[in-house]
Coordinates of C-alpha atoms in Angstrom, one line a residue:
M1 CA 0.0 0.0 0.0
E2 CA 2.8 2.4 0.9
A3 CA 4.5 2.0 -2.5
S4 CA 1.3 2.7 -4.4
C5 CA 0.7 5.9 -2.3
T6 CA 4.3 7.0 -3.0
Q7 CA 3.9 6.3 -6.7
A8 CA 0.6 8.2 -6.8
E9 CA 2.2 11.3 -5.4
K10 CA 5.4 11.1 -7.4
M11 CA 5.7 13.6 -10.2
G12 CA 9.0 13.5 -12.0
I13 CA 9.5 14.4 -15.7
R14 CA 8.4 11.0 -16.9
E15 CA 5.3 11.0 -14.8
Y16 CA 4.6 14.6 -15.9
M17 CA 4.9 13.6 -19.6
D18 CA 2.7 10.5 -19.0
T19 CA 0.1 12.6 -17.4
L20 CA 0.2 15.3 -20.1
F21 CA -0.2 12.7 -22.9
A22 CA -2.9 10.8 -21.0
I23 CA -5.0 14.0 -20.7
M24 CA -4.5 14.9 -24.3
R25 CA -5.2 11.4 -25.6
S26 CA -8.4 10.7 -23.6
P27 CA -9.4 13.3 -21.0
A28 CA -12.5 11.3 -20.0
K29 CA -10.4 8.2 -19.3
Y30 CA -7.7 10.2 -17.5
F31 CA -10.2 12.0 -15.2
E32 CA -11.9 8.7 -14.4
S33 CA -8.5 7.3 -13.4
V34 CA -7.8 10.1 -11.0
A35 CA -11.3 10.4 -9.5
D36 CA -10.2 8.6 -6.4
E37 CA -7.0 10.5 -6.0
N38 CA -6.6 11.8 -2.4
G39 CA -5.3 15.3 -1.9
S40 CA -4.0 17.7 -4.5
R41 CA -0.3 17.3 -4.2
R42 CA 0.2 15.5 -7.6
A43 CA -2.2 17.9 -9.4
L44 CA -0.4 20.9 -7.9
F45 CA 3.0 19.5 -9.0
F46 CA 1.6 19.0 -12.5
L47 CA 0.3 22.5 -12.5
M48 CA 3.5 24.0 -11.2
I49 CA 5.7 22.1 -13.7
S50 CA 3.5 23.4 -16.5
G51 CA 3.6 26.9 -15.0
I52 CA 7.4 26.9 -14.8
F53 CA 7.6 25.8 -18.5
Y54 CA 5.0 28.4 -19.5
C55 CA 6.7 31.2 -17.6
S56 CA 10.2 30.4 -18.7
V57 CA 9.2 30.3 -22.4
S58 CA 7.1 33.4 -22.1
M59 CA 9.9 35.3 -20.3
T60 CA 12.5 34.3 -22.8
Y61 CA 10.4 35.2 -25.9
F62 CA 8.1 38.0 -24.8
F63 CA 9.2 39.7 -21.7
E64 CA 13.0 40.1 -22.2
N65 CA 13.9 37.8 -19.3
S66 CA 12.0 40.0 -16.8
L67 CA 12.1 38.2 -13.5
T68 CA 9.3 40.3 -12.2
M69 CA 7.0 39.3 -15.0
G70 CA 8.0 35.7 -14.6
V71 CA 7.0 35.7 -10.9
I72 CA 3.7 37.4 -11.7
M73 CA 3.0 34.9 -14.4
M74 CA 3.8 32.0 -12.1
I75 CA 1.5 33.3 -9.4
N76 CA -1.2 33.7 -12.1
A77 CA -0.6 30.2 -13.4
V78 CA -1.3 28.7 -10.0
F79 CA -3.8 31.2 -8.6
M80 CA -6.2 31.2 -11.5
P81 CA -7.0 27.5 -11.4
A82 CA -7.3 27.7 -7.6
L83 CA -9.7 30.6 -7.9
G84 CA -11.7 29.0 -10.6
A85 CA -11.9 25.8 -8.5
A86 CA -13.0 27.9 -5.5
F87 CA -15.9 29.5 -7.4
S88 CA -16.9 26.1 -8.8
F89 CA -16.6 24.5 -5.4
C90 CA -18.9 27.1 -3.9
M91 CA -21.4 26.7 -6.7
I92 CA -21.4 22.9 -6.3
S93 CA -21.8 23.2 -2.6
M94 CA -24.8 25.5 -3.0
S95 CA -26.5 23.6 -5.8
T96 CA -26.1 19.9 -5.1
R97 CA -26.7 17.7 -2.1
S98 CA -23.6 15.7 -2.6
R99 CA -20.4 16.8 -0.8
V100 CA -17.5 17.2 -3.2
P101 CA -14.2 18.0 -1.6
Y102 CA -12.4 21.2 -2.8
S103 CA -9.3 19.0 -3.6
K104 CA -11.2 17.1 -6.3
V105 CA -12.5 20.3 -7.9
F106 CA -9.0 21.8 -7.7
N107 CA -7.5 18.7 -9.3
V108 CA -9.8 19.1 -12.2
Y109 CA -8.8 22.7 -12.8
A110 CA -5.1 22.0 -12.2
Y111 CA -4.9 19.1 -14.7
A112 CA -7.0 20.9 -17.3
G113 CA -5.1 24.2 -16.9
G114 CA -1.7 22.5 -16.7
A115 CA -2.3 20.4 -19.8
L116 CA -3.0 23.4 -22.0
M117 CA -0.4 25.7 -20.4
V118 CA 2.4 24.0 -22.2
I119 CA 1.1 25.3 -25.6
S120 CA -0.8 28.4 -24.6
W121 CA 2.4 30.5 -24.5
I122 CA 2.3 30.5 -28.4
P123 CA 0.8 33.9 -29.5
G124 CA -2.8 33.7 -30.5
L125 CA -3.4 30.3 -29.0
A126 CA -4.4 31.4 -25.5
M127 CA -7.8 32.7 -26.7
I128 CA -8.4 29.6 -28.8
L129 CA -7.4 27.3 -25.9
E130 CA -9.8 28.8 -23.3
P131 CA -12.8 27.0 -24.8
V132 CA -10.8 23.8 -24.9
R133 CA -9.8 24.3 -21.2
A134 CA -13.5 24.8 -20.4
V135 CA -14.4 21.5 -22.1
L136 CA -11.6 19.7 -20.2
V137 CA -12.9 21.2 -16.9
G138 CA -16.4 20.1 -17.8
I139 CA -15.3 16.6 -18.6
G140 CA -13.3 16.5 -15.3
L141 CA -16.3 17.7 -13.3
V142 CA -18.4 15.0 -14.8
K143 CA -15.9 12.2 -14.3
V144 CA -14.3 13.3 -10.9
C145 CA -17.1 15.1 -9.2
G146 CA -20.0 13.1 -10.5
L147 CA -22.0 16.0 -12.0
R148 CA -24.3 15.5 -14.9
K149 CA -23.1 17.0 -18.3
M150 CA -25.6 19.9 -18.2
Q151 CA -24.7 20.7 -14.6
A152 CA -21.0 20.7 -15.5
A153 CA -21.6 22.9 -18.6
F154 CA -23.7 25.3 -16.6
L155 CA -21.1 25.4 -13.8
V156 CA -18.2 26.1 -16.2
I157 CA -20.2 29.0 -17.7
I158 CA -21.2 30.4 -14.3
T159 CA -17.6 30.1 -13.0
A160 CA -16.4 32.1 -16.0
V161 CA -19.0 34.8 -15.5
L162 CA -18.1 35.0 -11.8
L163 CA -14.4 35.3 -12.6
L164 CA -15.1 38.1 -15.0
I165 CA -17.2 39.9 -12.5
F166 CA -14.6 39.4 -9.8
F167 CA -11.8 41.0 -11.9
W168 CA -14.0 43.8 -13.3
T169 CA -14.9 44.6 -9.6
A170 CA -11.3 44.4 -8.5
A171 CA -9.9 46.5 -11.4
P172 CA -10.5 49.9 -9.8
L173 CA -8.9 48.8 -6.6
V174 CA -5.9 47.5 -8.4
L175 CA -5.5 50.8 -10.4
E176 CA -5.8 52.8 -7.1
V177 CA -3.2 50.7 -5.4
R178 CA -1.0 50.9 -8.4
S179 CA -1.2 54.7 -8.5
M180 CA -0.3 54.8 -4.8
F181 CA 3.0 53.0 -5.4
G182 CA 3.7 54.2 -8.9

């Protein structure tokens, strides 16, 4: 039992690539296989490795090796899936009787976001890949959290709307704080 737990939490380069290809090859099958995964350590490692790749490539090609931009992008790479998962978790908790742990919802967002992050640094692909990420999240919510397809689709749309409202609401505050320090 201990060896299988250690193997499940292990995330080296080989495991990362296996996970990436499994998600791309058959997202439904992959999310079914991780539905019983305990905790979020493996998903967080996957997301962070993807984030490091995304940030390093973006820094090199677009931001002239700016360490500040790299740190901001890395925080964004980890924070956005966590925030999306938080909104989805709240909506699941309010709308269903079943108790779905936050870690399962986060894992869905981490695997979906991390899988697409490795190619979303290419200019123009980020906007095209957002609907693909939404589909991956929807598939994950069905397979991991046990939601029906329409529930998952509605949840993905509501979460996107809530994220937009959140950032539109926070924009004036960010501009005010920025002007205080700038």
